[in-house]
Short mmCIF file of C-alpha atoms in Angstrom, two decimals:
data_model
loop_
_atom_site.label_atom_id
_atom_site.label_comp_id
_atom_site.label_asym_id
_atom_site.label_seq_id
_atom_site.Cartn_x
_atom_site.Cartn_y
_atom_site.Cartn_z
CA UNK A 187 -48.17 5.37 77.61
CA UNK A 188 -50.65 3.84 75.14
CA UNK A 189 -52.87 7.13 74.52
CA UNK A 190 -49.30 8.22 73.38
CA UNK A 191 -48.94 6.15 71.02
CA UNK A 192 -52.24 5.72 70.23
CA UNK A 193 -52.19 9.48 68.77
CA UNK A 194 -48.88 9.42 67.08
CA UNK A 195 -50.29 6.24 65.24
CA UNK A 196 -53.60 8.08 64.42
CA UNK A 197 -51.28 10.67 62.52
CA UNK A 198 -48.45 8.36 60.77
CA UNK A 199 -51.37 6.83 59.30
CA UNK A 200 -51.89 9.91 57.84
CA UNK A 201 -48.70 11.30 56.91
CA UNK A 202 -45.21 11.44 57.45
CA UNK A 203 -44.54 14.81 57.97
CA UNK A 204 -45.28 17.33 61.02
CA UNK A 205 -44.55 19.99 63.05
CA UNK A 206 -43.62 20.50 66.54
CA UNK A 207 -43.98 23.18 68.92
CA UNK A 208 -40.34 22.60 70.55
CA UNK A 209 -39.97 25.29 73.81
CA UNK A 210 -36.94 23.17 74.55
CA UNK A 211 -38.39 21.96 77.78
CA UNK A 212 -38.89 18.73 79.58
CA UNK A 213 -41.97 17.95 77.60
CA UNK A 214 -41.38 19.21 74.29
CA UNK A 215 -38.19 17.31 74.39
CA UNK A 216 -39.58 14.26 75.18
CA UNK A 217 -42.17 14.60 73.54
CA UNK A 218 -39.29 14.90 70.39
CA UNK A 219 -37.86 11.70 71.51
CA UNK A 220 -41.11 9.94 71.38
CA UNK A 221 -42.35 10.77 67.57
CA UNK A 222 -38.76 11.37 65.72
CA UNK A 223 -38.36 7.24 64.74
CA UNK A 224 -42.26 7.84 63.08
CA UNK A 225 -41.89 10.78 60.74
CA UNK A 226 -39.54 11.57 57.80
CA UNK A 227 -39.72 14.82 58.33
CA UNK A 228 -40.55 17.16 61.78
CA UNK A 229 -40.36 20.62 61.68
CA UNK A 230 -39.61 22.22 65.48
CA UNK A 231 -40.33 25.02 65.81
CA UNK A 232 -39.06 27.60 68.31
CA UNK A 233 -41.42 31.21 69.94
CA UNK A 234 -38.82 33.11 70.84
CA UNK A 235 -38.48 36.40 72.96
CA UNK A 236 -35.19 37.84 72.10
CA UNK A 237 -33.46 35.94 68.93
CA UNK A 238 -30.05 34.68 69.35
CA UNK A 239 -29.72 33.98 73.26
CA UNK A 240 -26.35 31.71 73.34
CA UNK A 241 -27.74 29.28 75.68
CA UNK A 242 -30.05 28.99 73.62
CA UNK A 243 -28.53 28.46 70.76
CA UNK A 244 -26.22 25.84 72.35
CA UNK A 245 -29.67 23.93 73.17
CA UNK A 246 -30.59 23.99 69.18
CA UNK A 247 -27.59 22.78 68.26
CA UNK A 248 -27.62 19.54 70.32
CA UNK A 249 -31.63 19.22 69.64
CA UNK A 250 -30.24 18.90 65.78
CA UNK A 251 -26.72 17.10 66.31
CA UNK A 252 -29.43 14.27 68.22
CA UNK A 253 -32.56 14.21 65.75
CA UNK A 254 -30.70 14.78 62.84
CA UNK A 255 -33.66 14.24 60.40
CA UNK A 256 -35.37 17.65 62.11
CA UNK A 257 -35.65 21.38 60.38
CA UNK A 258 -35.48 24.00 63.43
CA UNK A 259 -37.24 27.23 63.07
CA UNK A 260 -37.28 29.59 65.20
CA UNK A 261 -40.04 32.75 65.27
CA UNK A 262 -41.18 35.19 67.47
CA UNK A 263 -43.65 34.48 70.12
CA UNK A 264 -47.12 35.13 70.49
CA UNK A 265 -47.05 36.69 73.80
CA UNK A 266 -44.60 39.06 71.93
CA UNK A 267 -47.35 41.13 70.56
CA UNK A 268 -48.86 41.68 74.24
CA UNK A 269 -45.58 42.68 75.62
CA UNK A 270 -45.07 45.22 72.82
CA UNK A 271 -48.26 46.46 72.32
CA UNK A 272 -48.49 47.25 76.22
CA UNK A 273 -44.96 48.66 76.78
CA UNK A 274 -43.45 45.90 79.14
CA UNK A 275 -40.32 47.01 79.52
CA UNK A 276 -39.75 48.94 76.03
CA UNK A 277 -41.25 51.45 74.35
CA UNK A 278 -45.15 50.45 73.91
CA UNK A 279 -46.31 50.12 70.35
CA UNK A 280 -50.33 50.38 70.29
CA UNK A 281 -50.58 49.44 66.72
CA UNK A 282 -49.31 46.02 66.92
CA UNK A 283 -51.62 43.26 66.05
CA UNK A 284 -52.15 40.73 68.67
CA UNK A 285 -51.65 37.49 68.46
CA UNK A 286 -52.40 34.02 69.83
CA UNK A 287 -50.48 30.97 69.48
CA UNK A 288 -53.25 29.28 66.83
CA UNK A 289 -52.10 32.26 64.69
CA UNK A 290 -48.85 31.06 64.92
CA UNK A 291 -49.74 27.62 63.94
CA UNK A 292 -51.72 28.59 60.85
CA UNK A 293 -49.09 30.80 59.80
CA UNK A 294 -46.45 27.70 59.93
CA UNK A 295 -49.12 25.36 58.42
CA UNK A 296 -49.27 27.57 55.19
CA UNK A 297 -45.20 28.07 55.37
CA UNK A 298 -43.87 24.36 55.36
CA UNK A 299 -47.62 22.85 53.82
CA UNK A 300 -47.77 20.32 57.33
CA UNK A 301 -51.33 19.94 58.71
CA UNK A 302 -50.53 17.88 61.61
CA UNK A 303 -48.93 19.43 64.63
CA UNK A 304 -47.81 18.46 67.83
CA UNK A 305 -47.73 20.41 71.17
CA UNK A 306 -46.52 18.72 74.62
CA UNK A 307 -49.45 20.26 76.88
CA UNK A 308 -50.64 17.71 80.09
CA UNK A 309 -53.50 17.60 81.99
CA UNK A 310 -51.41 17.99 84.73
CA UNK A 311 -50.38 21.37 83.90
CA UNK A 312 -53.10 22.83 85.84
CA UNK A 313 -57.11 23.36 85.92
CA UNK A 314 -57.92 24.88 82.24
CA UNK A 315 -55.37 22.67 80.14
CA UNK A 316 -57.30 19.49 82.32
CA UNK A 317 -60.44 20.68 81.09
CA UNK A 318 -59.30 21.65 77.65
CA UNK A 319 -57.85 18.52 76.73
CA UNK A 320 -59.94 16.06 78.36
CA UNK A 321 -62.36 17.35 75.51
CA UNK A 322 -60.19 15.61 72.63
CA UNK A 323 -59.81 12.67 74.71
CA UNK A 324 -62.13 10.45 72.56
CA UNK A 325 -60.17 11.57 69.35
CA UNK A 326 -56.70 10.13 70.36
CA UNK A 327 -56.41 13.80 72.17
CA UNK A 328 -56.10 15.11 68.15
CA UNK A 329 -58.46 18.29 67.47
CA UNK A 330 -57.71 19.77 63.84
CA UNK A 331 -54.54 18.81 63.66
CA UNK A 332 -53.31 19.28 66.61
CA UNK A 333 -52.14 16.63 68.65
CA UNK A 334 -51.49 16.21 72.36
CA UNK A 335 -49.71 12.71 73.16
CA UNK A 336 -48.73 13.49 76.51
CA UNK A 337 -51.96 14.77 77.58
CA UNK A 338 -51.98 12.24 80.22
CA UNK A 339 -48.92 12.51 81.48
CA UNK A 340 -47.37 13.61 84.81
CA UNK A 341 -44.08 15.33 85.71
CA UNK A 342 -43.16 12.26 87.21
CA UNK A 343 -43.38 10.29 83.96
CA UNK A 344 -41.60 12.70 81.93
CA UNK A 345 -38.59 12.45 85.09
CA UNK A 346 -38.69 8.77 84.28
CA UNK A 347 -38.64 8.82 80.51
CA UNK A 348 -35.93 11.15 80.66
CA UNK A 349 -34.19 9.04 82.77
CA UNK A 350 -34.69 5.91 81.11
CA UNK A 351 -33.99 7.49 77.79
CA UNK A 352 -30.95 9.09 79.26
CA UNK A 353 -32.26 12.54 77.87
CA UNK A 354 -30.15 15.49 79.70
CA UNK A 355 -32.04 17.92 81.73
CA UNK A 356 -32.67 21.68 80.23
CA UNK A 357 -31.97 25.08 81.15
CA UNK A 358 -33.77 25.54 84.60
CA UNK A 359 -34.32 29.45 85.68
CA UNK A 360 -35.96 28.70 89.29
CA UNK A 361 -38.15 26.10 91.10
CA UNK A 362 -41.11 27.14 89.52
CA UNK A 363 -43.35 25.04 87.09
CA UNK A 364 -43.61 27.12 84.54
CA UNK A 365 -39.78 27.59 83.54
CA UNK A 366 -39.32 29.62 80.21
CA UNK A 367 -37.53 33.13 79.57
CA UNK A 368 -39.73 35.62 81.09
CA UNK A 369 -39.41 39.06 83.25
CA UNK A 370 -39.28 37.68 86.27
CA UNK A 371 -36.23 37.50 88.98
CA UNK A 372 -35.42 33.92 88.50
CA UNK A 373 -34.51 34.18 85.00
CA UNK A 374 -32.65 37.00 85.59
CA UNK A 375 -30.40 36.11 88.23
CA UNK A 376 -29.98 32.69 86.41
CA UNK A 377 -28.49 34.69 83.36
CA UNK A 378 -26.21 37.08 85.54
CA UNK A 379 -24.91 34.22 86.87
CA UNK A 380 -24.34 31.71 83.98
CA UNK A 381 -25.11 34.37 80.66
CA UNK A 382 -24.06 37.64 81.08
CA UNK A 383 -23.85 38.29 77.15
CA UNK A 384 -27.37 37.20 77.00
CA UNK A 385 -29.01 39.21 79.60
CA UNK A 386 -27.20 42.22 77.33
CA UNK A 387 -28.77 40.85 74.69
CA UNK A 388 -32.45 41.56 76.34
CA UNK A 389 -31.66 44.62 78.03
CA UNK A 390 -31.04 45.90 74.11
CA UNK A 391 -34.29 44.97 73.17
CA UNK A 392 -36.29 45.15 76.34
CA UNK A 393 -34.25 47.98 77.88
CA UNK A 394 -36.36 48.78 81.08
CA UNK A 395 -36.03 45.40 81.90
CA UNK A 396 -32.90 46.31 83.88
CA UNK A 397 -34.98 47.34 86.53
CA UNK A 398 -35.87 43.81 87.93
CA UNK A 399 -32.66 43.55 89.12
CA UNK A 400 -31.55 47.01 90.05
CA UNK A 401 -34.78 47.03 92.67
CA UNK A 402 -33.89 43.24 93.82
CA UNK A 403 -30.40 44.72 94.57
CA UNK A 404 -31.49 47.43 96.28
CA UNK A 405 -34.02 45.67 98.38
CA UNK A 406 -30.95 43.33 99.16
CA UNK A 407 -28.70 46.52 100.06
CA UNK A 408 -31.59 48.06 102.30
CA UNK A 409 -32.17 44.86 104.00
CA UNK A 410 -28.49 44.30 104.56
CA UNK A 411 -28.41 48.14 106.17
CA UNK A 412 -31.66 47.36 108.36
CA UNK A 413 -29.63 44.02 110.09
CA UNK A 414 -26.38 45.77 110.41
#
């Protein structure tokens, strides 16, 4: 699209090295694809919730085999601080600070000296990211340095570019749009299944987590007793 490009000019003109807010999804990875040939140097970087997850590892290592030219970091994510502060599944901590993911940013910015950062967030995401960035749409969709080139964007033209581009398709937990590593039964099933060394890897640092599946197997077992 030419808002795309439009943006990723806008910020080439002004330097030739960013950052990128890589979730190793659909749109972050295109949204790779689409500004890697204009930079000399992109920084990914990678929120995670539990460090070291082998598929996701294995999704790092093709992201730099690919776009050779890239640094991948990896940190922990915002939402971390919620989770921990709260007690979701662990012990609660009440004295953690929370965070939000601008904190994040600045906190790269100062690390690696890159003003300019990229995020793949749509319009089509849903009611609040419409809003938000249909205020930056008269500045290339670019508000202090961060930039949104596939604000206008639909699922269907990231399918198609990803198609087109021959880009393969990433780690999918369940049907639902929003597809990342979370507590949620999807996920969780999707790693007994395909990752059973990672899901140990949660349960060490998240160990009441075991308990999503535990009560969707019993609710399986008790439903299998009630037809019998």
């Amino acid at each position: 699209m030419q808002s795309s490009q439009n943006s990723i000019q806008k910020v080439r003109e002004q330097t030739d090295s960013v950052m990128l807010f890589c979730s190793l999804g659909k749109d972050s990875l295109v949204l790779l694809d689409l500004i890697y040939p204009h930079f000399n140097k992109i920084v990914c970087v990678f929120m995670y919730f539990v460090r070291g997850l082998e598929h996701v590892e294995r999704w790092v290592d093709w992201a730099k085999a690919k776009y050779p030219k890239i640094e991948f970091v990896q940190v922990p994510h915002w939402n971390l601080t919620y989770i921990l502060r709260s007690g979701m599944y662990c012990v609660a901590n009440p004295k953690t600070r929370l965070l939000k993911l601008r904190n994040v940013v600045d906190a790269m910015r100062l690390k690696y000296g890159i003003h300019y950062c990229f995020l793949g967030m749509k319009k089509a995401d849903g009611m609040n990211r419409n809003l938000m960035l249909k205020g930056y749409a008269s500045n290339n969709y670019e508000n202090d340095g961060l930039v949104y080139p596939l604000a206008e964007w639909t699922q269907k033209n990231i399918l198609a570019y990803m198609k087109q581009h021959k880009l393969p398709q990433p780690v999918r937990y369940g049907k639902k749009a929003s597809n990342g590593i979370g507590f949620n039964i999807d996920c969780f099933l999707w790693l007994r299944e395909n990752y059973p060394q990672d899901l140990l890897k949660i349960y060490k640092v998240f160990p009441l987590s075991k308990r999503i599946l535990w009560e969707y197997d019993q609710k399986n077992k008790d439903e299998s007793i009630a037809r019998a």
